[in-house]
Coordinates of C-alpha atoms in Angstrom, one line a residue:
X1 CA 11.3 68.4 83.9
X2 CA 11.8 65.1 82.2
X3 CA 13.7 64.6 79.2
X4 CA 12.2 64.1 76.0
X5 CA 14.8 62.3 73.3
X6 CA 14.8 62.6 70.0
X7 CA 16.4 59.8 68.3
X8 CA 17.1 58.3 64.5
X9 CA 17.5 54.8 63.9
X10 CA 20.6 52.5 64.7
X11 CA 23.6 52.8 62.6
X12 CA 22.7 56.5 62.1
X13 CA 23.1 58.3 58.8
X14 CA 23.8 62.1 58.2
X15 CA 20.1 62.9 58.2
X16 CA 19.1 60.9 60.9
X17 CA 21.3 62.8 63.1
X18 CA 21.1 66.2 61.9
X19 CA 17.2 65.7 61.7
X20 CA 17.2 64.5 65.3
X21 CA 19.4 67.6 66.3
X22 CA 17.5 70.3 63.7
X23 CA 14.0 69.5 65.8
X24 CA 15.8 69.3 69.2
X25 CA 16.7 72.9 68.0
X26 CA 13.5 73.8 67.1
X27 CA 11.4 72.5 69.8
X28 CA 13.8 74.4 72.5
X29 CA 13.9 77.5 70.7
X30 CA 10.1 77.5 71.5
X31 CA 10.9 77.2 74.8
X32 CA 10.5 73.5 75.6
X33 CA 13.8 73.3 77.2
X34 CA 13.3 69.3 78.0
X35 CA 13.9 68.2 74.3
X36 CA 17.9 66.8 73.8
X37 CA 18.7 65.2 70.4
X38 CA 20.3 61.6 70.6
X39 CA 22.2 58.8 68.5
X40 CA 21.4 55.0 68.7
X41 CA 25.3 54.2 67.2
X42 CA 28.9 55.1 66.6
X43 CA 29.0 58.2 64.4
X44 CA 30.3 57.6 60.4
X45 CA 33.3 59.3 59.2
X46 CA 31.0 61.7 56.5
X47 CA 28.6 62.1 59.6
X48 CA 31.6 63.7 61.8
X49 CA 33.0 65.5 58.9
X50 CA 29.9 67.2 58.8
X51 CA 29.5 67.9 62.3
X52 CA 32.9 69.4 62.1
X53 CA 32.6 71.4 58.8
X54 CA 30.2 73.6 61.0
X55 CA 31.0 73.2 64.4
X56 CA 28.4 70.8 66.2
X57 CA 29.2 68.1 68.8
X58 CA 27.6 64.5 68.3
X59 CA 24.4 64.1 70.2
X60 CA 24.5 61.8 73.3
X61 CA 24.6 58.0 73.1
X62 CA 21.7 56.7 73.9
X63 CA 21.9 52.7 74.6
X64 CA 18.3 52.0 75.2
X65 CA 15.2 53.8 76.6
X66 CA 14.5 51.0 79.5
X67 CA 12.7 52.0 83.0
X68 CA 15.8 53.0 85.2
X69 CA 15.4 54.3 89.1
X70 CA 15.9 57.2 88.0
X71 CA 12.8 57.3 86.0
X72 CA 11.0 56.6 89.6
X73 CA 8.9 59.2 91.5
X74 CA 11.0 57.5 94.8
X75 CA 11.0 59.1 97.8
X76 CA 14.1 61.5 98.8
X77 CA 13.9 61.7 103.0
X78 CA 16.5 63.3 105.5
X79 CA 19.4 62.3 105.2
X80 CA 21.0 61.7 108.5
X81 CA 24.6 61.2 109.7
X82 CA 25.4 57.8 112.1
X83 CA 26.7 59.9 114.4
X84 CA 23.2 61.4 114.9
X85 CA 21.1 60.6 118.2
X86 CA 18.1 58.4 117.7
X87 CA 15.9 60.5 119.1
X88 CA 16.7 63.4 116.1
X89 CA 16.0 60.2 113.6
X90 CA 12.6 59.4 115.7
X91 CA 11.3 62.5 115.2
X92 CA 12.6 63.0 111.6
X93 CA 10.4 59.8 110.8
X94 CA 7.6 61.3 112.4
X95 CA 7.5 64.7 111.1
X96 CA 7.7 63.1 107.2
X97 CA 5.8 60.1 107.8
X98 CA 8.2 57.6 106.7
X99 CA 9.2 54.1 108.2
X100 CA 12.9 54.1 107.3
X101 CA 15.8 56.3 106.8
X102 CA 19.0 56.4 105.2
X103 CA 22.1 57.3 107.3
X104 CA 25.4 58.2 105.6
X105 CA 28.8 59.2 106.3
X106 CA 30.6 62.0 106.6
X107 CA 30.9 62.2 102.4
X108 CA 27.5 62.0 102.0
X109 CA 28.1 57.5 101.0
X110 CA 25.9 54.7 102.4
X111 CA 26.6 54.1 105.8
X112 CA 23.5 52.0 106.6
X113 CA 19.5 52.2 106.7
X114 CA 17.5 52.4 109.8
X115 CA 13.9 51.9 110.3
X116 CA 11.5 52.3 113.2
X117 CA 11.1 48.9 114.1
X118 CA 15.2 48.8 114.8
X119 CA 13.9 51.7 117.1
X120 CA 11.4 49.6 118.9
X121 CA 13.5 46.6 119.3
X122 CA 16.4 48.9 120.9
X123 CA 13.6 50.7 123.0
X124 CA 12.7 47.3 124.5
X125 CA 15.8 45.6 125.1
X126 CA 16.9 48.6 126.9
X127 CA 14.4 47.4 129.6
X128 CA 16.3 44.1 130.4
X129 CA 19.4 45.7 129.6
X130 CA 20.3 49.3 131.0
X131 CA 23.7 49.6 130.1
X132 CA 24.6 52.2 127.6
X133 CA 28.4 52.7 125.8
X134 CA 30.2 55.0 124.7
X135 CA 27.0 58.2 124.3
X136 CA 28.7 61.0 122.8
X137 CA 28.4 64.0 125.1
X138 CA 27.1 66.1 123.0
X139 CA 24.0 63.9 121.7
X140 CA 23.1 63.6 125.8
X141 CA 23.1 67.1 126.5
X142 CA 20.8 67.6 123.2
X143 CA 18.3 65.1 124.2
X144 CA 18.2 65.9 127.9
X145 CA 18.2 69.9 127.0
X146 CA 20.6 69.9 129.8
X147 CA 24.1 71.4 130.5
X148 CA 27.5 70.1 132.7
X149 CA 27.4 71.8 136.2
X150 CA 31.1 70.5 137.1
X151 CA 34.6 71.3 135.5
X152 CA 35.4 67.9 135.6
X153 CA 32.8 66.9 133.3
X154 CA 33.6 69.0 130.8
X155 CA 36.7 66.9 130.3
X156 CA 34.3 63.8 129.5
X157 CA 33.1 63.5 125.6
X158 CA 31.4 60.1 125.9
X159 CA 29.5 58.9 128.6
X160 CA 28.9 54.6 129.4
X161 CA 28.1 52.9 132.0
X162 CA 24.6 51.2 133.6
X163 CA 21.5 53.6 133.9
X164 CA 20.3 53.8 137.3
X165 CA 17.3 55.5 139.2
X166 CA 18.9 56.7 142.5
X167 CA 14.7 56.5 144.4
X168 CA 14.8 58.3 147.9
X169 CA 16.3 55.5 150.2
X170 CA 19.1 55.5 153.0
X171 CA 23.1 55.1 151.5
X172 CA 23.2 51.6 152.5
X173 CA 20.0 51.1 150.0
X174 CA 21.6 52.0 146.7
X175 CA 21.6 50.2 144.2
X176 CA 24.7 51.2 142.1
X177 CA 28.2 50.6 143.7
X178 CA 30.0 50.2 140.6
X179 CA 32.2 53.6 138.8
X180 CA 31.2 51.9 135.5
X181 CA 26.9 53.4 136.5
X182 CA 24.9 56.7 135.2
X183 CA 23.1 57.9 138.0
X184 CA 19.5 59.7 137.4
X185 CA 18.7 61.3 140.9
X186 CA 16.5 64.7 142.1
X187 CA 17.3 67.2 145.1
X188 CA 19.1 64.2 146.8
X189 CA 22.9 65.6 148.3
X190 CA 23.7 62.5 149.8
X191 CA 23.1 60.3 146.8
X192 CA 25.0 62.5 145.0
X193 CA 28.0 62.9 147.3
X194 CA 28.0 59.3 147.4
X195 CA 28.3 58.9 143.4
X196 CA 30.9 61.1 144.0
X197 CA 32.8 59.1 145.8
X198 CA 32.2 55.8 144.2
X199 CA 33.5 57.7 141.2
X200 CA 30.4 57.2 138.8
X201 CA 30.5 58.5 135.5
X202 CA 27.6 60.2 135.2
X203 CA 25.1 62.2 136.8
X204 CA 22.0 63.3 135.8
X205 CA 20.1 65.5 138.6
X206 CA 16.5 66.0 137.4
X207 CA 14.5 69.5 138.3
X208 CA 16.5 70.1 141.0
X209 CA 19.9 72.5 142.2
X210 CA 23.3 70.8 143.2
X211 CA 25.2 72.4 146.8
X212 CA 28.0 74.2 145.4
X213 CA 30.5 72.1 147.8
X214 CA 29.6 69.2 145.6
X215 CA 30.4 71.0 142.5
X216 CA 33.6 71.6 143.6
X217 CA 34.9 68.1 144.5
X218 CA 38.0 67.1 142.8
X219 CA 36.4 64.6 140.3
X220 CA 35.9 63.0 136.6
X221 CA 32.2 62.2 137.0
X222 CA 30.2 64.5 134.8
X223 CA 27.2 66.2 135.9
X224 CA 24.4 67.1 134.0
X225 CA 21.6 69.1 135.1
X226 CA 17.9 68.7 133.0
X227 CA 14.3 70.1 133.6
X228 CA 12.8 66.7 132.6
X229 CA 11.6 64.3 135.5
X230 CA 13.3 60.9 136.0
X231 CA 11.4 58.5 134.1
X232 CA 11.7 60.7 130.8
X233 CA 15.3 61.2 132.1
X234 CA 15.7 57.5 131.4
X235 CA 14.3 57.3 128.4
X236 CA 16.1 60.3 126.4
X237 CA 19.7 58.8 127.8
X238 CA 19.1 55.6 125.6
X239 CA 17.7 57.6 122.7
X240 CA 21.2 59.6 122.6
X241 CA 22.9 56.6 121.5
X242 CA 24.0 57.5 118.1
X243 CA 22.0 55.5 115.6
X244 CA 25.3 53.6 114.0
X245 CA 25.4 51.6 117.1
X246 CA 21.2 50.0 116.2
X247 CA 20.7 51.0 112.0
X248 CA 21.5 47.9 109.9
X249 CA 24.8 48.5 108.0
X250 CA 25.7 45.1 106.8
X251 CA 24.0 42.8 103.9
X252 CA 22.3 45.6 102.8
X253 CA 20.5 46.1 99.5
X254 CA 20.8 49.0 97.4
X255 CA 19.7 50.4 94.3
X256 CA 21.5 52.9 91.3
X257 CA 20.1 55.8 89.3
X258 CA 20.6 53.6 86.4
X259 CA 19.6 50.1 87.3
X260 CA 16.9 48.9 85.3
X261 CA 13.7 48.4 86.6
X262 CA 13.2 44.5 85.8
X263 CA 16.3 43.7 87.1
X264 CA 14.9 46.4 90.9
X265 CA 12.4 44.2 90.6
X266 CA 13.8 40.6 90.9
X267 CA 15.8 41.7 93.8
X268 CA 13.0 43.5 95.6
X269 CA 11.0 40.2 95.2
X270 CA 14.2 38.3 96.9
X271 CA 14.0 40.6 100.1
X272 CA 11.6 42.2 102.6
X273 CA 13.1 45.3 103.6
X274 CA 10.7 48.4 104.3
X275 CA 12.4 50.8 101.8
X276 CA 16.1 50.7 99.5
X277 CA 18.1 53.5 99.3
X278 CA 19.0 54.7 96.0
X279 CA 22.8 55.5 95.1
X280 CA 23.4 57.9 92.1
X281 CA 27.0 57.5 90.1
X282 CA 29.2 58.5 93.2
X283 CA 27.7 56.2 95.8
X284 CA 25.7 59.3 97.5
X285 CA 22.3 58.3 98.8
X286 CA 20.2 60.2 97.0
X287 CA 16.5 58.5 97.8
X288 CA 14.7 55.6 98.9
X289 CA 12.8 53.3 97.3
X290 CA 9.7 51.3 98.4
X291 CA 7.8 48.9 96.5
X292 CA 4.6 50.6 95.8
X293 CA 7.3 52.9 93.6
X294 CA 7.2 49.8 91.3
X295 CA 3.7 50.0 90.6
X296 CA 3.8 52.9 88.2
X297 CA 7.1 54.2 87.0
X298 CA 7.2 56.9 84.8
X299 CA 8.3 56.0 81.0
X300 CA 10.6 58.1 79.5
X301 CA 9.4 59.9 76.4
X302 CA 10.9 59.6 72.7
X303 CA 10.5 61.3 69.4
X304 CA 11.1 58.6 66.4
X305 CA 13.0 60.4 63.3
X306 CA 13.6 59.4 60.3
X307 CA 12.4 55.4 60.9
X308 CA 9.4 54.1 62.2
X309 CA 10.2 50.0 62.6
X310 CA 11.2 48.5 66.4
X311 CA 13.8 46.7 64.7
X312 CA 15.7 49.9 63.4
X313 CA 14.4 51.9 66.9
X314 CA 16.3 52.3 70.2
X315 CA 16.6 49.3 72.7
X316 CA 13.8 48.8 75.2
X317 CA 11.1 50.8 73.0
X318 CA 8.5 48.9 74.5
X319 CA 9.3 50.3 77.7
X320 CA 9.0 54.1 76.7
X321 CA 6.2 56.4 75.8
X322 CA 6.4 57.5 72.0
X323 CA 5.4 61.4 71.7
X324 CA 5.8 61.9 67.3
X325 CA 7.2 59.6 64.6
X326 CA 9.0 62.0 61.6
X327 CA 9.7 60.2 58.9
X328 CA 10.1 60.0 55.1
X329 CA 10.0 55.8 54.8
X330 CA 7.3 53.2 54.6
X331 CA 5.1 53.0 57.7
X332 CA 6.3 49.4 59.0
X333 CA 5.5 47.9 62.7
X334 CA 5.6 50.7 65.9
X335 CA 2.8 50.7 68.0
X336 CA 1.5 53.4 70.1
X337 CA -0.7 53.3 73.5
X338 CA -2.0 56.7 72.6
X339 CA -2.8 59.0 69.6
X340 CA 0.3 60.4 68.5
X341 CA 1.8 63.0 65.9
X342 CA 3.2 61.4 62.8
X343 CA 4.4 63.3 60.3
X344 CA 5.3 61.3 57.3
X345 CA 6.1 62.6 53.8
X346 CA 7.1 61.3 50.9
X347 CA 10.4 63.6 50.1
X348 CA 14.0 62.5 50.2
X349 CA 15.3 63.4 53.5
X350 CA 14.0 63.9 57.1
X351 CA 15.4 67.1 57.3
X352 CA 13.6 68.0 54.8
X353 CA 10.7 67.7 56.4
X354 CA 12.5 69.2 59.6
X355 CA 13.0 72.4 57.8
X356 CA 8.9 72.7 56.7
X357 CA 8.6 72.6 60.6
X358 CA 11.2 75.5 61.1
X359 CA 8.9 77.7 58.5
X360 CA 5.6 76.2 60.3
X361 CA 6.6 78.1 63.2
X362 CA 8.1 81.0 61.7
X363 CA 11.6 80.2 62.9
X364 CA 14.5 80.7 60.7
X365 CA 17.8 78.0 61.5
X366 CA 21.1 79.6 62.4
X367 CA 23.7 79.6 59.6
X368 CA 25.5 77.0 61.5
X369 CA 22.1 75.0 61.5
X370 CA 21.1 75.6 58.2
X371 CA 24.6 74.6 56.7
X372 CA 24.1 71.3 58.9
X373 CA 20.7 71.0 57.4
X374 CA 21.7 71.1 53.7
X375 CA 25.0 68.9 54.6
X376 CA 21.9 66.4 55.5
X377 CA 19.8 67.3 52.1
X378 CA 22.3 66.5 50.2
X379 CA 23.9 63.1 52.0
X380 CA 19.9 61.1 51.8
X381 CA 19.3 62.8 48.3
X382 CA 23.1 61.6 47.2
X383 CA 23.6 65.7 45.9
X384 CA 19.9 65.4 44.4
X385 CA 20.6 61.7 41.9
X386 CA 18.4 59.5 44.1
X387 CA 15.5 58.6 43.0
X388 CA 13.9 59.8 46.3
X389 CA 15.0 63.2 45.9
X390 CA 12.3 65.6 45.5
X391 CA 11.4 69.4 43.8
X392 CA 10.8 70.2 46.9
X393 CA 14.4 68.7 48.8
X394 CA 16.0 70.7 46.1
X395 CA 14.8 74.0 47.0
X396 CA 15.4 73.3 50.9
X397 CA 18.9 72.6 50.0
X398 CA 19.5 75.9 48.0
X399 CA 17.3 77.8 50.8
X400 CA 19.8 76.3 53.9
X401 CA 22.6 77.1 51.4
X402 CA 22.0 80.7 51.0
X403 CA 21.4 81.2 54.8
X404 CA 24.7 79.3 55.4
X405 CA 26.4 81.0 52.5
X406 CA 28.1 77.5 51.8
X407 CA 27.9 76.2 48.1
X408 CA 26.5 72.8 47.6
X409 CA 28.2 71.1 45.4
X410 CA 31.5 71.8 47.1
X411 CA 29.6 70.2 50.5
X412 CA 29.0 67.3 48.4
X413 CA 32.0 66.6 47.5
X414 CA 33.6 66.9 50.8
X415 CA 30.8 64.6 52.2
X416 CA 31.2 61.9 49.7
X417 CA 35.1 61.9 49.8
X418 CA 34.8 61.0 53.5
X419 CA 32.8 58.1 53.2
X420 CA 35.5 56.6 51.4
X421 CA 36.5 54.6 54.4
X422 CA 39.7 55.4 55.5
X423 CA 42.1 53.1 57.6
X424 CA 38.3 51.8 59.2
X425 CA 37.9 48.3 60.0
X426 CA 35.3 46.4 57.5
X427 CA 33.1 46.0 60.1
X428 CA 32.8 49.6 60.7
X429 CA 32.3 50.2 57.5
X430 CA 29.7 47.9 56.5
X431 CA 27.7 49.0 60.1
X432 CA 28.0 52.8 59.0
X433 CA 24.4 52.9 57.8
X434 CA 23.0 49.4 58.6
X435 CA 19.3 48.0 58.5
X436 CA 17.2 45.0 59.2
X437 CA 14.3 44.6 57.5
X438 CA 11.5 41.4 57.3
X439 CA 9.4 41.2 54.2
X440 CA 6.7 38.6 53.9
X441 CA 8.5 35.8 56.0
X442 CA 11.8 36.8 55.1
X443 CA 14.1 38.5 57.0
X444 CA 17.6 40.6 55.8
X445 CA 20.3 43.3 56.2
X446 CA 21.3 45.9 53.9
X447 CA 24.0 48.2 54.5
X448 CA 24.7 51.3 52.0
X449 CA 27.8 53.3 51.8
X450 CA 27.9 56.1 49.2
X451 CA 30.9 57.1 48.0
X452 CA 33.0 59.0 45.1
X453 CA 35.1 56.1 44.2
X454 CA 33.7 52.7 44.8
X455 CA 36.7 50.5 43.4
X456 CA 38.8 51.6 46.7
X457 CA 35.9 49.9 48.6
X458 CA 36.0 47.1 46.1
X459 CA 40.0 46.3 46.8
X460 CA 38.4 45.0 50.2
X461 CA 35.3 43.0 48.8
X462 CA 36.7 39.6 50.6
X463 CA 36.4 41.5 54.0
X464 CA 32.9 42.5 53.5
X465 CA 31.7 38.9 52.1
X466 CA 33.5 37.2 54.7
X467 CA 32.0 39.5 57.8
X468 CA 28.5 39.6 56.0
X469 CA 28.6 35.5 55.5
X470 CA 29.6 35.4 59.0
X471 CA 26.3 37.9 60.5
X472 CA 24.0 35.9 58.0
X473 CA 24.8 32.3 60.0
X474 CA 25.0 34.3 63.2
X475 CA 21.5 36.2 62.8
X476 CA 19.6 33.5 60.7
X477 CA 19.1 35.8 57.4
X478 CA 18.0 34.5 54.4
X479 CA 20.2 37.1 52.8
X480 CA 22.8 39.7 53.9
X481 CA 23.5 43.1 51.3
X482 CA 25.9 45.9 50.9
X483 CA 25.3 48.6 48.5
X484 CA 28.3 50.7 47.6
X485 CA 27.1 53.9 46.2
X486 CA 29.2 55.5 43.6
X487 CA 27.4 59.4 43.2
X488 CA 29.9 59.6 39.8
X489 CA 29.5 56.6 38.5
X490 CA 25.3 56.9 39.5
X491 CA 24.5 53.6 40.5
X492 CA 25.5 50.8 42.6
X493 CA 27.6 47.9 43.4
X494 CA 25.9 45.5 45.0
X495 CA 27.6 42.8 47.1
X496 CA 25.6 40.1 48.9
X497 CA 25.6 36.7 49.9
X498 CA 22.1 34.1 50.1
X499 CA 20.5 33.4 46.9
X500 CA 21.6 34.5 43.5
X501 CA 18.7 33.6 42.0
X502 CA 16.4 36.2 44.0
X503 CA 19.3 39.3 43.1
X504 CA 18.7 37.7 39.6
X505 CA 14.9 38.0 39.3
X506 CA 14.8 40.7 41.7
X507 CA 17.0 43.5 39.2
X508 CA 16.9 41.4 36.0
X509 CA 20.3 40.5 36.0
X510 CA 22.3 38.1 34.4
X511 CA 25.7 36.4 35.3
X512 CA 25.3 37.0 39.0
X513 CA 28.6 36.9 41.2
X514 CA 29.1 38.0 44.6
X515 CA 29.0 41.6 43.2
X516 CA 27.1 42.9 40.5
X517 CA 27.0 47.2 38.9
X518 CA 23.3 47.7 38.9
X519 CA 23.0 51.4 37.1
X520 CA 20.6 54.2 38.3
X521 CA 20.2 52.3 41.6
X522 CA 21.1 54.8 44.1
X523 CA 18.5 54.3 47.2
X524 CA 18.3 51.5 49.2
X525 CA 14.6 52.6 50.6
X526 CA 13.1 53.3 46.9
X527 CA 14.8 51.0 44.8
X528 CA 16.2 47.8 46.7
X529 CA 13.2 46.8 49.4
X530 CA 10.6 47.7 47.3
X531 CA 12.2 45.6 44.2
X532 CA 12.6 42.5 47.2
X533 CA 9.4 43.2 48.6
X534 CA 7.8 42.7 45.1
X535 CA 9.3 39.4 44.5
X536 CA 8.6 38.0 47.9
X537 CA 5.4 40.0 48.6

């Protein structure tokens, strides 16, 4: 069963991960098992303090949703060890249908691959040349369904030497008279006993019994008895080769669960190999790949929450199937192939909306959940002063509360004393919770921090102008903002660098520096674009 993520936007905020791990929740307590909550970005300080307050781990990383292998309906054929005879890998092509097969080694690595056209050319060279080295005995004894009639060839555990049809002819006639031959004979003693005393190392005597006094001659040359006639004799002693000594097992080219498929592709295009086998983290051959697997790879499937713009979305978007949107902001610029859910209400957090879903279904959140889930409320409704917040966020909050038996203003104040930043570098703070947006040709970032005490932030003002200048040149912005969030003081400083005179007209300010106290501004989504958007729109 695949995996269905459920992700926030980049630079995630409290709600946009406890919202993403709240439906997670609730999905699988429906018994959709496949559903696992995820985070595009590093988790903030008042994020973690959360998460710790009731005992939740982060949700995975998720770096991008491109079309990996793995993601492949490939194929996954025997496996088979070099040491194996070619005849077991013949037949294991056969009976599945395939054209190539991977062979490993003893831990289960790449060895090589071999395919039944390295079959046929070994099959036909054999014909000018019948010499044969080093055939374990076991693998000839398999293939001939035979068994050693001497004592002196049970000494022998590899068998080499020339392949050679002892026909009914006089001694003088024979056509082997080196030690270094394998001899394929029937009810013939004196071919045998002369074998014997050539010293040959093999013998292979074909529907037929051996006189006792040969079987006793003092001797290293192993004899095999077999029910098959001569000719298929022949033919099964070069097919108990082992197939290390035909597969291809150099300038190979191989694929990894978690190579992307654009980048399979390329290399597939570079080469003409039948099939690839496929390598998972540990370099064990797991599958094969062909290129008709290319055709129509399955997508992997995401659930958008709390933001519905590509820009704010995980990495390779395009590339994945989206299955619902949740949101609470402006509907801005994802595209769907198909009709999806979207569930978009005009409230103050995600969670919010999560927790309408949890009654929707009849399904009360754990205490643990719910305390998460007000942790949340309160964080994207700065404890209920934005002008987002919502009747209805308010009574969600107190609902989770009394589940959790947590108060909420003691929640918000240990959430908003963590977001103070710490010994963090300015970078990580100004990425905490960190947006692009483009309005009507423009194009801009705005970070937000909220915080009880906004003049520690303020001591490092220099930092963030200097790292914000330096992302506006990098990224081509018109303008580059950070809104520092002070929940006592109810309102905002806001730093920025581009064009004064749009911060001027934009909030009807006067004297505008690098940093400018705009009261009763608390959200960034309700108050800042919309108040841009309107002068640009």
């Amino acid at each position: 069963m695949d995996t269905i993520y459920i992700t926030g936007h980049r630079n995630p905020d409290t709600d946009s991960i406890v919202s993403a791990m709240a439906y997670a929740a609730l999905k699988n307590a429906l018994g959709q098992r496949q559903y696992e909550a995820a985070r595009l970005g590093q988790i903030s300080d008042e994020t973690q303090t959360v998460l710790d307050r009731f005992g939740f781990q982060p949700p995975k990383l998720l770096n991008n949703v491109r079309t990996q292998v793995r993601d492949l309906d490939y194929d996954t054929p025997p496996t088979l060890s070099a040491a194996a005879a070619i005849s077991r890998a013949w037949r294991t092509m056969q009976k599945n249908k395939i054209s190539a097969i991977p062979v490993a080694n003893e831990d289960g690595t790449l060895y090589g691959m071999l395919s039944a056209g390295d079959v046929a050319n070994y099959d036909m060279s054999s014909v000018r040349n019948p010499n044969v080295g080093r055939i374990p005995v076991y693998n000839l004894l398999s293939v001939l369904e035979g068994k050693i009639l001497n004592q002196g060839g049970e000494m022998r555990d590899e068998i080499s030497g020339e392949v050679t049809i002892a026909l009914p002819a006089s001694r003088e006639n024979l056509m082997f008279s080196s030690p270094d031959s394998i001899v394929v004979c029937g009810d013939q003693p004196d071919m045998i006993r002369r074998a014997l005393e050539i010293g040959v190392a093999c013998i292979i005597v074909c529907q037929a019994e051996v006189d006792p006094e040969l079987l006793a001659t003092q001797t290293d040359t192993c004899i095999i008895s077999t029910a098959f006639d001569a000719y298929r004799a022949v033919r099964l002693i070069y097919h108990a080769m082992p197939i290390s000594s035909i597969c291809k097992n150099s300038d190979l080219v191989c694929f990894h669960l978690d190579d992307y498929i654009d980048d399979v592709r390329n290399a597939v295009l570079e080469s003409r190999f039948r099939a690839y086998p496929i390598l998972d983290e540990e370099e064990h051959v797991v599958g094969t790949l062909s290129r008709y697997h290319l055709l129509r790879p399955r997508r992997k499937q995401v659930i958008l929450m709390d933001h519905n713009e590509k820009a704010q979305s995980v990495p390779g978007l395009d590339q994945a199937d989206i299955l619902e949107i949740i949101d609470h902001h402006r509907l801005a610029d994802i595209q769907t192939k198909n009709p999806i859910t979207v569930r978009n209400e005009p409230v103050g957090s995600t969670t919010t909306i999560v927790a309408g879903m949890y009654q929707d279904k009849g399904l009360m959140p754990t205490a643990k959940m719910a305390g998460l889930m007000a942790a949340a409320i309160v964080s994207d409704t700065v404890m209920f002063k934005s002008p987002t917040c919502t009747q209805r966020d308010i009574d969600v909050a107190n609902r989770m509360a009394r589940i959790a038996n947590i108060s909420l203003k003691e929640l918000g104040q240990v959430i908003f004393s963590a977001a103070g930043g710490g010994t963090r570098s300015a970078e990580e703070i100004f990425r905490t919770d960190y947006k692009e947006f483009h309005i009507a040709g423009h194009n801009l970032a705005v970070s937000q921090v909220t915080c009880m005490d906004s003049d520690k932030l303020l001591q490092r003002k220099d930092e963030f102008l200097k790292l914000m200048t330096s992302i506006r040149k990098e990224k081509g912005f018109d303008m580059v903002i950070m809104m520092v969030t002070d929940v006592l003081l109810e309102g905002t400083q806001l730093l920025f660098v581009g064009d004064r005179e749009t911060i001027r007209q934009a909030f009807n300010v006067e004297d505008v520096e690098d940093v400018v106290f705009l009261p009763k501004i608390m959200s960034r989504k309700k108050q800042v674009i919309p108040m841009l958007s309107a002068l640009w729109g």
